[in-house]
Coordinates of C-alpha atoms in Angstrom, one line a residue:
M843 CA -2.2 10.5 -27.5
Q844 CA -3.4 7.1 -28.5
H845 CA -2.2 3.7 -27.1
D846 CA -3.6 0.2 -26.8
I847 CA -2.8 0.0 -23.0
V848 CA -2.2 2.8 -20.6
I849 CA -0.6 1.8 -17.2
V850 CA -0.7 4.4 -14.5
G851 CA 2.0 4.0 -11.9
A852 CA 5.6 2.8 -12.5
G853 CA 6.4 0.9 -9.3
I854 CA 6.8 -2.9 -9.1
A855 CA 3.2 -3.7 -10.2
G856 CA 3.1 -1.1 -13.0
M857 CA 6.5 -2.1 -14.5
R858 CA 5.7 -5.8 -14.2
A859 CA 2.3 -5.2 -15.9
A860 CA 4.1 -3.3 -18.8
I861 CA 6.6 -6.2 -19.3
A862 CA 3.8 -8.8 -19.2
A863 CA 1.7 -6.9 -21.8
A864 CA 4.7 -6.3 -24.0
E865 CA 5.6 -9.9 -24.0
K866 CA 2.0 -10.9 -24.9
S867 CA 2.2 -9.1 -28.2
K868 CA 4.7 -6.8 -30.0
R869 CA 1.8 -5.2 -31.8
L870 CA 0.5 -3.6 -28.6
S871 CA 1.4 0.0 -27.9
I872 CA 1.9 0.5 -24.2
A873 CA 2.1 3.8 -22.3
L874 CA 3.5 3.8 -18.8
I875 CA 2.5 7.0 -17.0
A876 CA 4.0 8.0 -13.6
K877 CA 4.1 10.9 -11.2
T878 CA 7.9 10.3 -10.8
Y879 CA 10.6 8.7 -12.8
P880 CA 10.2 4.9 -12.5
I881 CA 13.3 4.3 -10.4
R882 CA 12.0 7.0 -7.9
C883 CA 8.8 5.1 -7.3
H884 CA 7.8 4.3 -3.7
S885 CA 8.5 0.6 -4.4
V886 CA 12.2 1.2 -3.9
C887 CA 11.4 1.8 -0.2
A888 CA 10.5 -1.9 0.3
E889 CA 13.3 -3.4 2.4
G890 CA 12.8 -6.8 4.0
G891 CA 11.8 -9.4 1.5
T892 CA 9.4 -11.0 -1.0
A893 CA 7.5 -14.2 0.1
A894 CA 7.8 -17.4 -2.0
V895 CA 7.8 -21.2 -1.4
L896 CA 11.3 -22.2 -2.6
R897 CA 12.5 -24.9 -0.1
E898 CA 11.8 -28.4 0.9
G899 CA 9.7 -28.4 4.1
D900 CA 7.7 -25.4 2.9
S901 CA 4.5 -25.8 0.8
F902 CA 1.9 -23.8 -1.0
D903 CA -0.8 -24.8 1.5
L904 CA 1.4 -23.7 4.4
H905 CA 2.0 -20.3 2.7
A906 CA -1.7 -20.0 2.0
W907 CA -2.7 -20.9 5.5
D908 CA -0.2 -18.4 7.0
T909 CA -1.7 -15.7 4.8
V910 CA -5.3 -16.6 5.5
K911 CA -4.7 -16.8 9.3
G912 CA -2.7 -13.6 9.2
S913 CA -5.6 -11.9 7.4
D914 CA -7.8 -12.8 10.4
F915 CA -9.8 -14.9 7.8
L916 CA -11.0 -11.9 5.7
A917 CA -8.8 -12.9 2.7
D918 CA -10.5 -14.6 -0.2
Q919 CA -9.0 -18.0 -0.1
D920 CA -9.2 -18.7 -3.9
A921 CA -7.2 -15.6 -4.6
V922 CA -4.6 -16.6 -1.9
E923 CA -4.2 -20.1 -3.3
F924 CA -3.6 -18.7 -6.8
F925 CA -1.2 -16.1 -5.4
V926 CA 1.1 -18.5 -3.4
R927 CA 1.6 -20.8 -6.4
E928 CA 2.7 -17.9 -8.6
C929 CA 5.1 -16.3 -6.1
P930 CA 8.1 -18.7 -6.7
V931 CA 7.7 -18.3 -10.5
E932 CA 8.3 -14.5 -10.1
I933 CA 11.3 -14.9 -7.8
I934 CA 13.0 -17.2 -10.3
R935 CA 12.0 -14.9 -13.2
L936 CA 13.6 -11.9 -11.5
E937 CA 16.6 -14.1 -10.7
N938 CA 16.9 -14.8 -14.5
W939 CA 16.6 -11.1 -15.3
G940 CA 19.5 -10.2 -13.0
C941 CA 18.0 -9.4 -9.5
P942 CA 20.9 -9.8 -7.0
W943 CA 19.2 -11.9 -4.4
S944 CA 21.2 -12.5 -1.2
R945 CA 22.8 -16.0 -1.1
N946 CA 23.3 -18.8 1.3
E947 CA 26.9 -20.2 1.6
D948 CA 25.9 -23.0 -0.8
G949 CA 24.9 -20.5 -3.4
T950 CA 21.1 -20.9 -3.1
I951 CA 18.8 -17.9 -2.8
A952 CA 18.6 -16.8 0.9
Q953 CA 15.3 -16.5 2.8
R954 CA 14.7 -15.0 6.2
P955 CA 11.9 -15.4 8.8
F956 CA 9.1 -12.8 8.7
G957 CA 6.2 -12.1 11.0
G958 CA 3.3 -14.6 10.8
H959 CA 5.1 -17.0 8.4
S960 CA 5.7 -20.5 9.8
F961 CA 8.7 -21.0 7.4
N962 CA 11.6 -18.8 6.4
R963 CA 10.3 -17.7 3.0
A964 CA 11.1 -14.0 2.8
T965 CA 13.4 -13.8 -0.2
Y966 CA 15.6 -10.8 0.1
A967 CA 18.4 -8.7 -1.3
K968 CA 20.1 -7.4 1.9
D969 CA 17.6 -4.8 3.2
R970 CA 17.1 -3.2 -0.2
T971 CA 14.8 -5.7 -1.7
G972 CA 12.4 -3.3 -3.4
F973 CA 15.3 -1.2 -4.7
H974 CA 16.8 -4.1 -6.5
E975 CA 13.5 -5.4 -7.8
V976 CA 12.6 -2.0 -9.2
H977 CA 16.0 -1.7 -11.0
T978 CA 15.8 -5.2 -12.3
L979 CA 12.3 -4.6 -13.8
Y980 CA 13.3 -1.1 -15.1
E981 CA 16.3 -2.5 -17.0
R982 CA 14.2 -5.4 -18.3
M983 CA 11.4 -3.0 -19.4
L984 CA 13.9 -1.0 -21.6
M985 CA 14.3 -4.0 -23.8
Y986 CA 10.7 -3.6 -25.2
D987 CA 10.3 -1.1 -28.1
N988 CA 6.5 -1.1 -27.6
I989 CA 6.6 0.4 -24.1
E990 CA 6.8 4.2 -24.0
I991 CA 7.4 5.8 -20.6
F992 CA 5.8 9.1 -19.6
P993 CA 7.5 10.2 -16.4
E994 CA 6.2 13.2 -14.4
Y995 CA 2.6 13.1 -15.6
F996 CA 0.0 13.6 -12.9
I997 CA -3.2 11.6 -13.3
T998 CA -6.5 13.6 -12.8
N999 CA -9.3 11.4 -14.2
L1000 CA -10.6 8.3 -15.9
A1001 CA -12.7 8.6 -19.1
I1002 CA -15.5 6.1 -19.0
E1003 CA -18.4 5.9 -21.5
N1004 CA -21.0 3.3 -22.0
G1005 CA -19.6 1.2 -19.1
A1006 CA -16.1 0.9 -20.8
V1007 CA -12.9 2.7 -20.2
Q1008 CA -11.7 5.2 -22.9
G1009 CA -8.5 6.5 -21.4
V1010 CA -7.1 8.9 -18.8
S1011 CA -6.4 12.6 -18.4
A1012 CA -3.1 13.8 -16.9
I1013 CA -1.2 17.0 -16.2
H1014 CA 2.3 17.0 -17.8
L1015 CA 4.1 18.4 -14.8
K1016 CA 6.9 20.1 -16.9
T1017 CA 4.5 22.2 -19.0
G1018 CA 1.5 22.2 -16.6
Y1019 CA -0.9 21.4 -19.5
M1020 CA -3.5 18.7 -19.6
E1021 CA -2.9 15.8 -21.9
F1022 CA -5.3 12.9 -22.8
F1023 CA -4.3 9.3 -23.4
Q1024 CA -6.9 7.3 -25.3
A1025 CA -6.7 3.6 -24.7
K1026 CA -8.4 0.3 -25.2
A1027 CA -7.4 -0.8 -21.7
V1028 CA -6.2 1.0 -18.6
I1029 CA -4.3 -0.5 -15.6
F1030 CA -4.0 1.4 -12.3
A1031 CA -0.9 0.5 -10.3
T1032 CA -0.9 3.7 -8.3
G1033 CA 0.0 2.4 -4.8
G1034 CA -1.7 3.0 -1.5
A1035 CA -3.0 6.0 0.5
G1036 CA -0.6 6.1 3.4
R1037 CA -0.2 9.9 3.4
L1038 CA -3.6 10.1 5.0
Y1039 CA -1.5 9.7 8.2
G1040 CA 1.1 12.1 9.5
F1041 CA 3.4 9.5 11.1
T1042 CA 4.0 7.1 8.2
T1043 CA 6.6 5.1 6.2
Y1044 CA 5.2 6.3 2.9
S1045 CA 6.9 8.6 0.4
H1046 CA 5.2 11.9 0.0
Q1047 CA 3.8 11.0 -3.4
V1048 CA 1.7 8.1 -2.1
T1049 CA -1.6 10.0 -1.8
G1050 CA -4.2 7.5 -3.0
D1051 CA -4.8 9.1 -6.4
G1052 CA -5.8 6.0 -8.3
L1053 CA -8.1 4.8 -5.5
A1054 CA -9.9 8.2 -5.3
I1055 CA -10.2 8.5 -9.1
A1056 CA -11.7 5.0 -9.4
Y1057 CA -14.0 5.7 -6.5
R1058 CA -15.3 9.0 -7.9
N1059 CA -16.1 7.2 -11.2
G1060 CA -18.4 4.7 -9.5
I1061 CA -15.9 1.9 -9.1
P1062 CA -16.2 0.5 -5.6
L1063 CA -13.5 0.4 -2.9
K1064 CA -13.2 -2.7 -0.7
D1065 CA -12.2 -3.0 2.9
M1066 CA -10.7 0.5 3.3
E1067 CA -11.0 0.5 7.1
F1068 CA -8.1 -1.9 7.3
F1069 CA -4.9 0.1 7.5
Q1070 CA -1.7 -1.6 8.6
F1071 CA 0.6 -0.2 11.3
H1072 CA 4.1 -1.5 11.0
P1073 CA 5.6 -2.0 14.4
T1074 CA 9.0 -0.3 13.8
G1075 CA 9.0 3.2 12.4
L1076 CA 12.1 5.2 13.1
I1077 CA 11.6 8.2 15.4
P1078 CA 11.0 11.0 14.5
S1079 CA 10.9 10.5 10.7
G1080 CA 8.8 7.4 10.4
I1081 CA 11.3 5.7 8.1
L1082 CA 10.8 2.0 8.0
M1083 CA 13.0 -0.2 10.1
T1084 CA 12.3 -3.4 8.2
E1085 CA 10.7 -6.5 9.7
G1086 CA 14.0 -8.1 8.6
C1087 CA 15.5 -6.6 11.7
R1088 CA 13.4 -8.9 13.8
G1089 CA 13.6 -11.7 11.3
E1090 CA 17.3 -11.6 11.7
G1091 CA 16.9 -11.9 15.5
G1092 CA 16.4 -8.4 16.8
Y1093 CA 14.6 -7.8 20.1
L1094 CA 11.9 -5.3 21.1
L1095 CA 12.5 -4.0 24.6
N1096 CA 10.5 -1.8 27.0
K1097 CA 12.1 0.6 29.5
N1098 CA 12.6 -2.2 32.0
G1099 CA 14.8 -4.0 29.5
E1100 CA 12.1 -6.7 29.1
R1101 CA 11.3 -8.6 25.8
F1102 CA 7.6 -7.9 26.4
M1103 CA 6.4 -9.9 23.4
K1104 CA 6.4 -13.0 25.6
R1105 CA 3.2 -11.7 27.1
Y1106 CA 1.4 -11.2 23.8
A1107 CA 2.7 -13.9 21.4
P1108 CA 4.8 -16.4 23.4
E1109 CA 5.5 -18.7 20.4
K1110 CA 6.3 -16.1 17.7
M1111 CA 7.6 -13.3 20.0
E1112 CA 9.0 -10.5 17.8
V1113 CA 8.0 -12.3 14.6
A1114 CA 4.3 -12.4 15.2
P1115 CA 2.1 -10.7 12.6
R1116 CA 2.3 -6.9 12.4
D1117 CA -1.1 -6.2 13.9
V1118 CA -0.3 -8.3 17.0
V1119 CA 3.2 -6.7 17.5
S1120 CA 1.9 -3.1 16.9
R1121 CA -0.9 -3.5 19.5
A1122 CA 1.6 -5.0 22.0
M1123 CA 4.0 -2.1 21.5
W1124 CA 1.2 0.5 21.8
T1125 CA -0.1 -1.2 25.0
E1126 CA 3.4 -1.1 26.5
I1127 CA 3.5 2.7 25.7
I1128 CA 0.0 3.4 27.0
E1129 CA 0.7 1.5 30.3
G1130 CA 3.8 3.5 30.9
R1131 CA 6.5 1.0 30.0
G1132 CA 7.9 2.9 27.0
F1133 CA 11.1 4.9 27.0
E1134 CA 10.6 8.7 27.2
G1135 CA 12.3 10.7 24.5
E1136 CA 12.3 14.1 22.9
Y1137 CA 9.5 13.1 20.5
G1138 CA 7.4 11.2 23.1
P1139 CA 7.4 7.6 24.3
Y1140 CA 9.0 4.8 22.2
I1141 CA 10.1 1.2 22.2
A1142 CA 13.7 0.0 21.7
L1143 CA 14.6 -2.1 18.7
D1144 CA 17.8 -3.9 19.9
L1145 CA 20.2 -5.3 17.3
R1146 CA 23.4 -5.1 19.3
H1147 CA 23.7 -8.8 19.9
L1148 CA 23.7 -9.5 16.2
G1149 CA 27.1 -8.0 15.9
E1150 CA 28.6 -5.5 13.4
E1151 CA 29.5 -8.2 10.8
K1152 CA 25.9 -9.5 10.5
I1153 CA 24.3 -6.1 10.6
E1154 CA 26.6 -4.9 7.8
E1155 CA 25.9 -8.1 5.8
R1156 CA 22.1 -8.3 6.2
L1157 CA 20.9 -4.8 7.4
P1158 CA 23.3 -2.2 6.0
L1159 CA 20.5 0.3 5.0
I1160 CA 19.0 0.1 8.5
R1161 CA 22.3 1.0 10.1
D1162 CA 22.8 3.8 7.7
A1163 CA 19.3 5.2 8.2
A1164 CA 19.5 4.9 12.0
I1165 CA 22.8 6.8 12.1
K1166 CA 21.7 9.5 9.6
F1167 CA 18.1 10.1 10.8
A1168 CA 18.2 9.3 14.5
G1169 CA 21.9 9.7 15.4
V1170 CA 22.0 6.1 16.7
D1171 CA 24.4 3.3 15.6
P1172 CA 22.5 0.0 16.1
V1173 CA 25.8 -1.8 16.6
E1174 CA 26.3 0.2 19.8
E1175 CA 22.8 1.2 21.0
P1176 CA 19.1 0.3 20.4
I1177 CA 17.0 2.1 17.7
P1178 CA 14.1 4.2 19.0
V1179 CA 10.9 3.0 17.2
K1180 CA 7.1 3.0 17.5
P1181 CA 4.3 1.8 15.3
V1182 CA 3.8 3.7 12.1
A1183 CA 1.1 3.8 9.3
H1184 CA 2.5 1.4 6.6
Y1185 CA 0.1 -0.3 4.2
T1186 CA -3.4 0.0 2.7
M1187 CA -5.0 -3.4 2.9
G1188 CA -8.2 -2.2 1.1
G1189 CA -8.4 -0.8 -2.4
I1190 CA -10.1 -0.9 -5.8
D1191 CA -12.4 -4.0 -5.8
T1192 CA -11.0 -6.5 -8.3
N1193 CA -11.2 -10.2 -9.0
V1194 CA -8.2 -12.6 -9.4
R1195 CA -7.9 -11.5 -13.0
C1196 CA -7.4 -7.9 -11.8
E1197 CA -10.7 -6.9 -13.5
T1198 CA -13.0 -4.2 -12.1
A1199 CA -16.7 -3.3 -12.5
V1200 CA -15.7 -1.3 -15.7
K1201 CA -14.8 -3.0 -18.9
G1202 CA -11.2 -2.5 -19.9
F1203 CA -10.2 -1.1 -16.5
F1204 CA -7.8 -3.2 -14.4
A1205 CA -6.0 -2.6 -11.1
A1206 CA -2.9 -4.3 -9.5
G1207 CA -0.6 -3.9 -6.5
E1208 CA -1.4 -1.9 -3.4
C1209 CA -4.2 0.2 -5.0
A1210 CA -6.1 -3.0 -5.7
C1211 CA -7.9 -5.3 -3.3
V1212 CA -8.2 -8.9 -4.6
S1213 CA -8.3 -9.7 -1.5
I1214 CA -5.2 -11.6 -0.4
H1215 CA -4.4 -9.5 2.7
G1216 CA -7.9 -9.3 4.3
A1217 CA -7.7 -7.5 7.6
N1218 CA -3.9 -7.8 8.1
R1219 CA -1.1 -8.3 5.5
L1220 CA 1.8 -10.5 6.3
G1221 CA 5.2 -8.9 5.7
S1222 CA 6.8 -9.8 2.4
N1223 CA 3.5 -10.6 0.7
S1224 CA 3.2 -7.1 -0.7
T1225 CA 6.1 -7.1 -3.2
A1226 CA 5.1 -10.6 -4.1
E1227 CA 1.5 -9.3 -4.8
C1228 CA 2.9 -6.6 -7.0
L1229 CA 4.9 -9.1 -9.1
V1230 CA 2.2 -11.7 -9.3
F1231 CA -0.8 -9.5 -10.0
G1232 CA 1.2 -7.0 -12.0
R1233 CA 1.9 -9.8 -14.4
V1234 CA -1.8 -11.0 -14.4
A1235 CA -3.1 -7.4 -15.0
G1236 CA -0.6 -7.0 -17.9
E1237 CA -1.6 -10.3 -19.5
V1238 CA -5.3 -9.9 -19.1
A1239 CA -5.3 -6.3 -20.3
A1240 CA -3.3 -7.4 -23.3
E1241 CA -5.8 -10.1 -24.2
Y1242 CA -8.6 -7.5 -23.8
A1243 CA -6.8 -4.8 -25.9
L1244 CA -6.1 -7.2 -28.8
N1245 CA -9.8 -7.7 -29.3
A1246 CA -11.2 -4.2 -28.3
K1247 CA -12.0 -1.0 -30.2
Q1248 CA -9.7 2.0 -29.7
G1249 CA -10.9 4.2 -26.8
K1250 CA -12.2 7.6 -27.7
I1251 CA -12.2 10.5 -25.2
S1252 CA -15.0 13.0 -26.0
A1253 CA -14.5 16.7 -26.5
E1254 CA -17.0 17.2 -23.7
F1255 CA -14.9 15.2 -21.2
R1256 CA -11.7 17.1 -22.2
Q1257 CA -13.4 20.5 -21.8
K1258 CA -15.0 19.5 -18.5
E1259 CA -11.7 18.2 -17.0
E1260 CA -9.7 21.2 -18.0
K1261 CA -12.4 23.5 -16.5
R1262 CA -12.5 21.5 -13.3
I1263 CA -8.7 21.7 -12.7
F1264 CA -7.7 25.0 -14.2
D1265 CA -10.8 27.2 -13.7
D1266 CA -12.6 25.7 -10.7
L1267 CA -9.4 24.9 -8.7
L1268 CA -6.4 26.8 -9.9
G1269 CA -8.3 29.9 -11.0
K1270 CA -10.5 30.5 -8.0
S1271 CA -10.1 32.7 -4.9
G1272 CA -10.6 31.4 -1.4
D1273 CA -9.5 31.8 2.2
E1274 CA -8.4 28.2 3.0
S1275 CA -4.9 26.7 2.7
P1276 CA -4.8 23.2 1.3
Y1277 CA -1.7 22.5 3.5
Q1278 CA -3.6 23.5 6.7
I1279 CA -6.4 21.2 5.7
K1280 CA -3.9 18.3 5.1
R1281 CA -2.3 19.0 8.5
E1282 CA -5.6 18.8 10.3
L1283 CA -6.5 15.6 8.3
N1284 CA -3.2 14.0 9.4
E1285 CA -3.8 14.9 13.0
T1286 CA -7.3 13.5 12.9
M1287 CA -6.2 10.2 11.4
D1288 CA -3.2 9.9 13.8
S1289 CA -5.4 10.5 16.9
N1290 CA -8.8 8.8 16.0
M1291 CA -8.0 6.2 13.3
W1292 CA -4.9 4.7 14.9
I1293 CA -4.2 1.3 16.3
F1294 CA -6.9 1.4 19.0
R1295 CA -10.3 2.8 17.8
E1296 CA -13.6 3.4 19.5
E1297 CA -17.0 4.9 18.6
K1298 CA -16.5 8.4 20.1
G1299 CA -13.2 9.0 18.3
L1300 CA -14.5 7.5 15.0
K1301 CA -17.5 9.8 15.1
E1302 CA -15.2 12.8 15.8
A1303 CA -13.1 11.7 12.8
V1304 CA -16.1 11.5 10.5
K1305 CA -17.3 14.9 11.6
K1306 CA -13.9 16.5 11.2
I1307 CA -13.3 15.0 7.8
Q1308 CA -16.7 16.2 6.5
E1309 CA -15.9 19.7 7.9
L1310 CA -12.5 19.6 6.1
K1311 CA -14.3 18.5 2.8
E1312 CA -16.5 21.5 3.2
R1313 CA -13.6 23.8 3.8
Y1314 CA -11.7 22.3 0.9
R1315 CA -14.4 23.9 -1.5
N1316 CA -12.9 27.2 -0.5
V1317 CA -9.1 26.6 -1.0
E1318 CA -6.9 29.0 -2.8
I1319 CA -3.8 28.0 -4.7
N1320 CA -1.2 30.7 -4.4
D1321 CA 1.0 29.7 -7.3
K1322 CA -0.9 30.4 -10.5
S1323 CA 1.9 29.3 -12.9
R1324 CA 1.8 26.2 -15.0
G1325 CA 5.2 24.4 -15.0
F1326 CA 5.9 22.1 -12.0
N1327 CA 3.1 23.7 -10.0
T1328 CA 3.4 21.6 -6.8
D1329 CA 0.8 23.9 -5.1
L1330 CA -1.8 22.7 -7.7
T1331 CA -0.9 19.0 -7.6
S1332 CA -0.8 19.0 -3.8
A1333 CA -4.2 20.6 -3.7
I1334 CA -5.6 17.9 -6.0
E1335 CA -4.0 15.2 -3.9
I1336 CA -5.5 16.6 -0.7
G1337 CA -8.9 16.4 -2.4
Y1338 CA -8.3 12.7 -3.2
M1339 CA -7.2 12.1 0.4
L1340 CA -10.3 13.7 1.9
D1341 CA -12.6 11.4 -0.1
L1342 CA -10.6 8.3 1.0
A1343 CA -10.4 9.4 4.6
E1344 CA -14.1 9.6 4.7
V1345 CA -14.5 6.0 3.4
V1346 CA -11.9 4.8 5.9
A1347 CA -13.5 6.5 8.9
I1348 CA -17.2 5.6 8.1
G1349 CA -16.2 2.0 7.2
A1350 CA -14.4 1.7 10.5
L1351 CA -17.3 3.2 12.5
K1352 CA -19.7 0.7 10.8
R1353 CA -17.5 -2.4 11.4
Q1354 CA -18.5 -3.2 15.0
E1355 CA -15.9 -5.8 15.7
S1356 CA -12.1 -6.2 16.1
R1357 CA -10.4 -8.0 13.2
G1358 CA -6.8 -7.8 12.2
A1359 CA -5.5 -4.2 12.1
H1360 CA -9.0 -2.8 12.8
Y1361 CA -9.2 -3.0 16.6
R1362 CA -12.2 -1.5 18.4
L1363 CA -11.9 -1.0 22.2
D1364 CA -15.7 -1.0 22.4
Y1365 CA -16.0 -4.2 20.3
P1366 CA -12.8 -6.1 21.3
K1367 CA -13.8 -9.5 19.8
R1368 CA -13.9 -10.8 16.2
D1369 CA -17.5 -11.4 15.2
D1370 CA -17.7 -13.9 12.4
E1371 CA -21.5 -14.2 12.6
N1372 CA -22.1 -10.6 11.6
W1373 CA -18.8 -9.4 10.1
L1374 CA -17.1 -12.1 8.1
K1375 CA -17.7 -10.0 5.0
H1376 CA -16.0 -7.4 2.8
T1377 CA -16.9 -3.8 3.1
I1378 CA -17.8 -2.3 -0.3
A1379 CA -17.9 1.5 -0.6
Y1380 CA -19.6 3.4 -3.5
Y1381 CA -19.3 7.1 -4.2
T1382 CA -22.2 9.5 -3.9
P1383 CA -22.1 13.3 -3.8
E1384 CA -23.3 13.1 -0.1
G1385 CA -20.6 10.7 1.0
P1386 CA -19.9 6.9 0.7
K1387 CA -22.7 4.4 0.4
F1388 CA -21.8 1.0 1.9
D1389 CA -22.6 -2.5 1.0
Y1390 CA -21.0 -5.9 1.9
K1391 CA -20.1 -9.1 0.2
P1392 CA -19.1 -12.5 1.5
V1393 CA -15.6 -13.8 1.9
T1394 CA -14.6 -16.7 -0.3
I1395 CA -13.7 -19.7 1.8
T1396 CA -12.2 -22.8 0.1
K1397 CA -10.2 -24.9 2.7
W1398 CA -9.8 -23.1 6.0
E1399 CA -12.8 -22.3 8.3
P1400 CA -12.1 -19.4 10.7
V1401 CA -10.6 -20.4 14.0
E1402 CA -9.2 -18.4 16.9
R1403 CA -6.0 -16.7 15.9
K1404 CA -3.1 -17.4 18.3
Y1405 CA 0.7 -16.9 18.0

């Protein structure tokens, strides 16, 4: 198949990119390829809000400062300054397209407090923000005749020749056959890699496919050691209990009934940044002040004092999920929570124009690292990032495609890719189960790559991941059929995850400091002299090769981070 632009991923970033490209020129043919149908993307799981400066008293500099400070000064400040100025534009645009933002009594768009923000700037639609943004974008996207949607296509590779992208290969899940999309420009908007962990808020499809494919094709990954742990994952499922719970006034309590955040962030309390709150909760658990439950120790998220009316108005999904998945009604009793893997701060190395090291190849959203999040993302900056940089990627890719030659995928690439998937993986015999390998990978990440890290555990993680990579060579896929072969796609995903886990673990072992979400017990201080720099990982057959590049500082020199 032949298109001008191919976008992989149909979440907020992917759909926003498609709309932006379609608006740039009606002559452009745009293909939107996704593992799932667009309205079943992981973006619908975003709950709490989308950050933007909309009110008197707030300012772009204040939003930028909060973001830079929240990032523990690893964010590139030129990117942050651009980002905060574009956020309000996207909020108003979605408003005009029909997004049902929650309202204040005077009819203005409502905003709630969020962790690390010094102003109430999380714009929300109850606690279903991502759901409503996705549906708004999807309905808008259907207006453009030059966008063609290919749902249930599973991406397997990028075709790159002479330093320029030529297109992508994908398995059509319905038929099980490989199809090839030739393109002048390709945008990856494939999301993060949260399923590296066992206890996680991520949907099962978020396995880092785009990150791994880019990495294997020589495109560097940036800052992959920085994984965010959200403070409040529902026990035992890991379902997100939005930061909006605390933004609306919810408390975190230990078994003594104490609001313990006063010890860790006396000014911000429960609305301190996520890395600070997660470390505080984990410390309470380690020191024996957590509640004991059927699934191990936990912390109580108490919303009872908010009252049923406010909970139903602002947090109806949270109440529903707590009742269905934990048997707890937050109107009557606290919700059992503990920190949970939630966000990939690192990603495909891009500039502010979403460009990568390969001509015609762009990345946006969680799979990309611009970097505006640095070592720790502030809540409500992610959906904003998807909107802002989704638009940028779509516009820049459109400009490129209007002046580029049509991509051409060679017969050699097609034959090689079909052999790699169907002969070398699906067709071979072995004695290893991909699911057992994934289970052991999740256990390794949950135990050695969690909130507190140290050299011994990181070395064990690296050794274990390399052992699993070796065992992966000998996996056997039991289901040999073609149509909707989830055994095959799961096995491919697990291969992607092993490559990414190795980058995360070795990057974390090399970074001998504590910064943001990366906390080393053996190096508990931030070290700006040696480590105020981005980690850049390149693929080699023997494992990742690491380099570093400086952080861009425009206005704000690093200072001690206090809340």
